[in-house]
XYZ file of C-alpha atoms in Angstrom:
377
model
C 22.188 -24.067 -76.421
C 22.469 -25.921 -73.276
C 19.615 -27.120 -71.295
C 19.416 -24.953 -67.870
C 18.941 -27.125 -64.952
C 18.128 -25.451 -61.470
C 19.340 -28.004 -58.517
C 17.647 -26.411 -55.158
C 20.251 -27.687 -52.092
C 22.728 -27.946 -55.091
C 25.496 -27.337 -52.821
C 25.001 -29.875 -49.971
C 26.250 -33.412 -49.962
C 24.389 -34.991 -52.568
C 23.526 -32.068 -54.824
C 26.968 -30.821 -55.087
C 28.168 -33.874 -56.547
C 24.819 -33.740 -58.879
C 25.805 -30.226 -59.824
C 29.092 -30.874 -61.417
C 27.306 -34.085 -62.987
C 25.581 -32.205 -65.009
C 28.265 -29.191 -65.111
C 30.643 -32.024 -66.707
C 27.850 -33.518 -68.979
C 27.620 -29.730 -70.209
C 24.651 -28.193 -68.510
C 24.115 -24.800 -67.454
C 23.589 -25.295 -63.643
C 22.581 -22.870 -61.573
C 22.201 -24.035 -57.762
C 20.047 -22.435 -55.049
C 21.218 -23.208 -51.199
C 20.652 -21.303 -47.778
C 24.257 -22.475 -46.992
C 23.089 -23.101 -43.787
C 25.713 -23.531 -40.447
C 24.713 -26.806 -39.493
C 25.674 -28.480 -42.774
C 28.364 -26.314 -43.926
C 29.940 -25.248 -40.764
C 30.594 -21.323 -39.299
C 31.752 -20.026 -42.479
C 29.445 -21.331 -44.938
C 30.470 -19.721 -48.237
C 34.357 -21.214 -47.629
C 32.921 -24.692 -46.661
C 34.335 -27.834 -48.721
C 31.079 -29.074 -50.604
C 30.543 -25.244 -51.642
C 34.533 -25.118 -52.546
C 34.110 -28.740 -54.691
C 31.765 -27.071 -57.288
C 32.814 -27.117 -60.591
C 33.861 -23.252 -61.833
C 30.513 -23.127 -64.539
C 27.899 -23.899 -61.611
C 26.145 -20.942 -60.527
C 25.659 -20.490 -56.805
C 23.081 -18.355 -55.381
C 22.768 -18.301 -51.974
C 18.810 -18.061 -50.882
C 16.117 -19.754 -49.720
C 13.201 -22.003 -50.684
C 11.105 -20.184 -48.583
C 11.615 -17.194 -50.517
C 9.808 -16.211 -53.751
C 12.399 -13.903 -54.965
C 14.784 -16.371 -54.382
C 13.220 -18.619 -56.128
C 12.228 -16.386 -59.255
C 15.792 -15.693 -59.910
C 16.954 -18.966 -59.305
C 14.635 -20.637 -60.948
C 14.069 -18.809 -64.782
C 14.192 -20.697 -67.461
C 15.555 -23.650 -66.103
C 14.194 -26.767 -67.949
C 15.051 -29.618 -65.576
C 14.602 -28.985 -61.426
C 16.041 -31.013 -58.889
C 14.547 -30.226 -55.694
C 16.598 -31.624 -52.776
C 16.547 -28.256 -50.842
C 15.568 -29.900 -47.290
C 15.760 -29.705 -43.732
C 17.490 -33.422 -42.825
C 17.486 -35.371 -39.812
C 14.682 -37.836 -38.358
C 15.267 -36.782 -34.558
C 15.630 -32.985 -34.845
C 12.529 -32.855 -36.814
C 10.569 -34.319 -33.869
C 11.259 -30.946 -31.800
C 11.825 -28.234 -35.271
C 8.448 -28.969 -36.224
C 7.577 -25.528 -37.840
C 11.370 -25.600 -39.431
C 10.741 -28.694 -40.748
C 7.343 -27.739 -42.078
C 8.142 -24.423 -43.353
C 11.705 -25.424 -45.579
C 10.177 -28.980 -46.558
C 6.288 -28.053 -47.672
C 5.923 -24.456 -47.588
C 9.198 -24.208 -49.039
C 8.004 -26.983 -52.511
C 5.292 -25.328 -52.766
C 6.745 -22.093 -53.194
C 8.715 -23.368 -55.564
C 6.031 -24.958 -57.618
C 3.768 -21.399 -57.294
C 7.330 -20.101 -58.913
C 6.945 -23.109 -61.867
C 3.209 -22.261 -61.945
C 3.936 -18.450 -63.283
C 7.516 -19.294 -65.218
C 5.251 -19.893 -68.511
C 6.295 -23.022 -69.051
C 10.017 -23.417 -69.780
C 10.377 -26.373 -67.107
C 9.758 -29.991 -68.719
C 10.857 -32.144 -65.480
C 11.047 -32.126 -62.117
C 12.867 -34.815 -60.025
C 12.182 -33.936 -55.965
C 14.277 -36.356 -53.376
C 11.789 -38.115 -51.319
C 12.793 -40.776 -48.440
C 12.739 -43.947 -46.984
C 11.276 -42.230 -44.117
C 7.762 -42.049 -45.459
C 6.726 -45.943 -45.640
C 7.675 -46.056 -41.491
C 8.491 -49.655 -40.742
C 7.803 -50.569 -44.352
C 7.037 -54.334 -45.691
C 6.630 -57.252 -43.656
C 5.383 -60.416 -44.007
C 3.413 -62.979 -41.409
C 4.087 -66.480 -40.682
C 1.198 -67.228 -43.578
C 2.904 -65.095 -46.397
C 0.758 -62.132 -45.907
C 2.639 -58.839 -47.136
C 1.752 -56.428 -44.050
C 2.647 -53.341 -42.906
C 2.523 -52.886 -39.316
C 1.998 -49.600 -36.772
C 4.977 -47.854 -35.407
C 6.774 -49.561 -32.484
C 5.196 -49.224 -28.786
C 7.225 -47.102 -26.302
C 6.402 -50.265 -23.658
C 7.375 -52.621 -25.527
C 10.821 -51.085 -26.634
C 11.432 -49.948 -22.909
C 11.663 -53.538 -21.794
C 13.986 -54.179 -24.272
C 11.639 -55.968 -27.257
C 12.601 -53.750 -30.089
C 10.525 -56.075 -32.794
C 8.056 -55.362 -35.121
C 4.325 -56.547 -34.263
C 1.210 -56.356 -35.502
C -1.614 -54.945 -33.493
C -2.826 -58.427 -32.271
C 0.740 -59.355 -31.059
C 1.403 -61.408 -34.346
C 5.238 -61.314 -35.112
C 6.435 -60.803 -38.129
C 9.863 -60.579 -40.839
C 10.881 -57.792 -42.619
C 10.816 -58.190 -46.388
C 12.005 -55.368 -49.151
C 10.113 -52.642 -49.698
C 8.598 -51.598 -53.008
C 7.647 -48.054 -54.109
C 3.202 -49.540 -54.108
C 3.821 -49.671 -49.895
C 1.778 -48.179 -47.783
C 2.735 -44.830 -46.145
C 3.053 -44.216 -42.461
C 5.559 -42.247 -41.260
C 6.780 -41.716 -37.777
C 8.413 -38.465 -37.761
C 7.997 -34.904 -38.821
C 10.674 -35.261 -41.165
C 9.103 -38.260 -42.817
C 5.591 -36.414 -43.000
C 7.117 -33.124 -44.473
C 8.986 -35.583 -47.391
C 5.520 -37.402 -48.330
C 3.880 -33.597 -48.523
C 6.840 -32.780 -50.511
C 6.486 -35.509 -53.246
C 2.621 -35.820 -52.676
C 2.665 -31.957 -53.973
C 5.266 -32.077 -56.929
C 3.560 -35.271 -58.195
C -0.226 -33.824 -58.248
C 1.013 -30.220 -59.112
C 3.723 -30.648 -61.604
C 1.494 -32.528 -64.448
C -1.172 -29.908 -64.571
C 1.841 -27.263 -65.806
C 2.930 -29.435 -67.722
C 5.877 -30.588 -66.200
C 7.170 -34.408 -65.991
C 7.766 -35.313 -61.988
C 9.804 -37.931 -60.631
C 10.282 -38.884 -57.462
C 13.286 -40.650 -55.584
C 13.003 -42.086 -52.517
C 16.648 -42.091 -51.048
C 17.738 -44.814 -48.675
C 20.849 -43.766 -46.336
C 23.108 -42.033 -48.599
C 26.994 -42.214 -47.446
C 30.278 -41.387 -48.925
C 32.888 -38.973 -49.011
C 32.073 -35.590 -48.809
C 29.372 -36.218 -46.033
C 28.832 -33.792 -42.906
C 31.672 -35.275 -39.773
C 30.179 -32.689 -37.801
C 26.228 -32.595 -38.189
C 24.915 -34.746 -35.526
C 22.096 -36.070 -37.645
C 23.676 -36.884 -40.785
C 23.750 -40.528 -39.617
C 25.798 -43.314 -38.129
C 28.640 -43.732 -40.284
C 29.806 -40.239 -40.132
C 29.083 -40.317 -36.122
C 30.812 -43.766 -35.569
C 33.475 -42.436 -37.430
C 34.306 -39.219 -35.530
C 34.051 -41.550 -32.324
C 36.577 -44.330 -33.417
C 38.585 -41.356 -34.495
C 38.570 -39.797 -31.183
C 39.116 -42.865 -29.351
C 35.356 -43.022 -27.815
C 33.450 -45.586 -26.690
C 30.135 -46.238 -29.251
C 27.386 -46.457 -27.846
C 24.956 -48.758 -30.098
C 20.964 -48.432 -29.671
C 18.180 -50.843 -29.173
C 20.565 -54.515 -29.561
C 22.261 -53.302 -32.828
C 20.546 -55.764 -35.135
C 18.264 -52.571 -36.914
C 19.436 -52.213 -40.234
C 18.853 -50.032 -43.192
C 19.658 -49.489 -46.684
C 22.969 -47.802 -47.504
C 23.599 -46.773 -50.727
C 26.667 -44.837 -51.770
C 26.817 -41.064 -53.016
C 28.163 -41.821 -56.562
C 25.415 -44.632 -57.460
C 22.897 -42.186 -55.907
C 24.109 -39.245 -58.483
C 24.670 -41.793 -61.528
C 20.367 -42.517 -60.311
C 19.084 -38.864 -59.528
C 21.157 -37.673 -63.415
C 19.482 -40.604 -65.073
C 15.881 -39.415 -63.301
C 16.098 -36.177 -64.780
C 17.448 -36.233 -68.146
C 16.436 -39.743 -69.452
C 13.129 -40.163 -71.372
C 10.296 -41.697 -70.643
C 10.533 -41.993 -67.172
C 8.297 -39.375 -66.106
C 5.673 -39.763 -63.586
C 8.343 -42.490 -61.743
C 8.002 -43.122 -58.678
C 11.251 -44.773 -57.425
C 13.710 -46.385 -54.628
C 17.270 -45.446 -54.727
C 18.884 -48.007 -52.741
C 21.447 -50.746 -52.804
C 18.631 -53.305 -52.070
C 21.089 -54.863 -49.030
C 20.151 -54.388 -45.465
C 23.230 -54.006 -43.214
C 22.921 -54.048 -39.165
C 24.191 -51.224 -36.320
C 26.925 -54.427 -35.659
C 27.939 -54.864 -39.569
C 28.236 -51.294 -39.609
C 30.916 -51.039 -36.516
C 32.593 -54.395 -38.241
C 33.023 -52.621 -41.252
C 34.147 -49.287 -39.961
C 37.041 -50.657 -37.206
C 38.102 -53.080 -40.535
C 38.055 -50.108 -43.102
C 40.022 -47.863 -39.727
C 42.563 -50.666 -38.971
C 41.562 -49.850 -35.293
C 38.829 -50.474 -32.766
C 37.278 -48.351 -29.906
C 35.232 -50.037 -27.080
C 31.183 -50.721 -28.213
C 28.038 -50.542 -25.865
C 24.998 -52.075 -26.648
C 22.881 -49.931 -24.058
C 19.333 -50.290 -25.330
C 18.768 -46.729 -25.959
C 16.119 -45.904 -28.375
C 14.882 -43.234 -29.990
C 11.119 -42.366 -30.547
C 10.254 -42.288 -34.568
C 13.022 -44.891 -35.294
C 12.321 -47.422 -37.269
C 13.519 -51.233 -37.070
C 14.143 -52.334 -40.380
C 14.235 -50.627 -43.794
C 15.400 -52.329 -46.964
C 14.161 -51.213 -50.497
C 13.109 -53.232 -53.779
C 14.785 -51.804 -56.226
C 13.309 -53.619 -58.976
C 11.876 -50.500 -60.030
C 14.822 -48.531 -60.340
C 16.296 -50.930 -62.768
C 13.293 -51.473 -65.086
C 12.708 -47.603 -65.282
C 16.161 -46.304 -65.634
C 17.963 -49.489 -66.423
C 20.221 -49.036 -63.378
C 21.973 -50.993 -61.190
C 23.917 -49.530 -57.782
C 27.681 -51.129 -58.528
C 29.449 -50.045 -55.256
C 29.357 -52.675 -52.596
C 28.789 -51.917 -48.819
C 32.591 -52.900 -48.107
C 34.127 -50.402 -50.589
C 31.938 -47.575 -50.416
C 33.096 -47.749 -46.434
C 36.677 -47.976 -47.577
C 36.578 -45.304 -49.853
C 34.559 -43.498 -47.067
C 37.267 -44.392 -44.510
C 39.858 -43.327 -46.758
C 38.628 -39.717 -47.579
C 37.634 -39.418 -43.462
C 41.607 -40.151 -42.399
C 42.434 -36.860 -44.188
C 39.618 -34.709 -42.514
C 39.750 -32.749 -39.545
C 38.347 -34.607 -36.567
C 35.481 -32.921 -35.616
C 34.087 -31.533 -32.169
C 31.422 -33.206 -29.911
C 27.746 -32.079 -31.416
C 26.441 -35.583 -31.282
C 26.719 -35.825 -27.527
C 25.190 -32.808 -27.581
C 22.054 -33.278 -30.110
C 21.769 -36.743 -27.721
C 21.403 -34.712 -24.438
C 18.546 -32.152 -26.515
C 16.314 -35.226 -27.705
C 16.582 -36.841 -23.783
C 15.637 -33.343 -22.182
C 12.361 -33.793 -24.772
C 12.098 -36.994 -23.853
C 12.480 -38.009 -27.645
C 15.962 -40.342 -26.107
C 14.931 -43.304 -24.039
């Protein structure tokens, strides 16, 4: 008989892909999602990610937040995937309670659910984020491994968008390993350390194995083009594709982590079904930190085309500088290594964007909401 695996947001970007993993690798999958509008549009039950799942996935459409829900969703499953989640590091800054209700009221819910299932789940994987270790790993001038406070509103309003410590010390951002210390600087960050913080204390006293993945920027095709805080390669993209100028924040040499959907799916499979690695804590990344400027490079190369680029020194409050993960971690536990390179997971992103609809104007939009809370600088 096949193991039953419950994926909770199995049919949004990521988990949809992870759903027909396992459908393929002959699972039963059954998939819980709220098939909300923002990620999958006016008519959620006709939208492409819930169209791409494979014909033996279950979909039940329902809510974290809601024990019956949950109870049907969730019996007799053996592996759970949480990745059910409100997304998006600005928004969460004014949807606090949203945030905090689908995020943490929402895991525990499902782990009361777990609690009173008598036992019939062995492992649960929950997708954590980058956005819980803040500004992450530096190191001084000496070779001290710090991690500094968030970034002062004065000192990015004058246009100084580095990282310092509290006595004015500069310093250089190094990789980040999963042992960092945690400091967030947004709701959304907060909510995703409550999230793993409970699976990882609750889980082992039922019995269950936890593992936790802490996602870097995830990209690739089948992302949102028209959620405004699905982030900057799907909003760069709609711009060059409607001929608009980009506007690029702070001086455009912040970078993160990209990693591309089908290495994070080959990593979040391998989390949940191989032995051993229970109790991980780990990175999903690609380990390479690319800048706001590679990013345009890459995009106007991958488009063949070029739109006009402003580097206006707008910032956002809760933004980080830097992020880059070790993923040393990732390959000693699960013995994997992310193969797709920066340049051809944006050509194979460019690629499946050229034969999407090109969407409407909700980032301008989301922009003018987070400068009326004076979130936008």
């Amino acid at each position: 008989m096949a193991s039953r695996v419950l994926i909770t947001g199995g049919a949004g970007f990521i988990g949809s892909r992870l759903a027909n993993r396992f459908a393929d690798a002959g699972f039963d999958v059954t998939v819980l999602d709220a098939l909300i509008a923002q990620v999958h549009g006016d008519d959620p039950e006709s939208s492409p990610l819930v169209a791409s799942l494979h014909d033996a996935v279950t979909l039940i459409r329902g809510s974290v937040c809601s024990f019956d829900d949950l109870r049907r969703a969730a019996k007799d499953a053996e592996i759970v995937v949480h990745m059910a989640a409100e997304t998006g590091t600005g928004q969460s800054m004014y949807e606090i309670d949203r945030y905090t209700q689908a995020n943490v009221g929402g895991t525990a819910k499902l782990l009361q659910v777990l609690a009173e299932d008598g036992g019939t789940a062995r492992r649960i994987v929950v997708a954590s984020s980058r956005s819980i270790y803040g500004e992450g790993a530096y190191r001084t001038a000496d070779g001290r491994l710090v991690y500094p406070p968030h970034r002062a509103d004065a000192d990015m309003a004058r246009g100084d968008f580095e990282v310092y410590l509290p006595d004015g010390q500069a310093v250089a951002s190094v990789p980040t390993t999963e042992d960092a210390t945690l400091h967030p600087s947004s709701v959304y960050g907060i909510t995703k350390h409550a999230q793993e913080a409970l699976v990882m204390t609750v889980a082992p006293t039922l019995g269950i194995e936890p593992v936790t993945l802490r996602y870097q920027n995830v990209y690739g095709p089948g992302q949102s083009l028209t959620n405004p805080y699905t982030g900057i390669l799907s909003i760069f993209s709609t711009l060059i594709r409607q001929g608009k100028e980009i506007n690029i924040f702070e001086d455009g040499e912040e970078s993160r982590d990209f990693v591309y959907i089908d290495d994070v799916v080959d990593a979040t499979f391998l989390a949940a079904t191989k032995d051993g690695v229970g109790g991980a804590v780990l990175n999903v990344g690609s380990g390479v930190g690319t800048t706001v400027h590679e990013v345009v490079a890459a995009l106007f190369e991958a488009f063949g085309r070029s739109v006009p680029t402003r580097v206006s020194g707008n910032y956002r409050l809760g933004d980080i500088r830097h992020n880059v993960a070790d993923t040393t971690r990732l390959r000693e536990r699960l013995g994997f290594v992310p193969s797709v390179s920066f340049t051809e997971g944006v050509r194979r992103f460019v690629e499946w964007v050229d034969g999407e609809p090109i969407g409407g104007d909700a980032y301008s939009s989301s922009l003018r909401e987070m400068a009326s809370r004076n979130l936008l600088k």
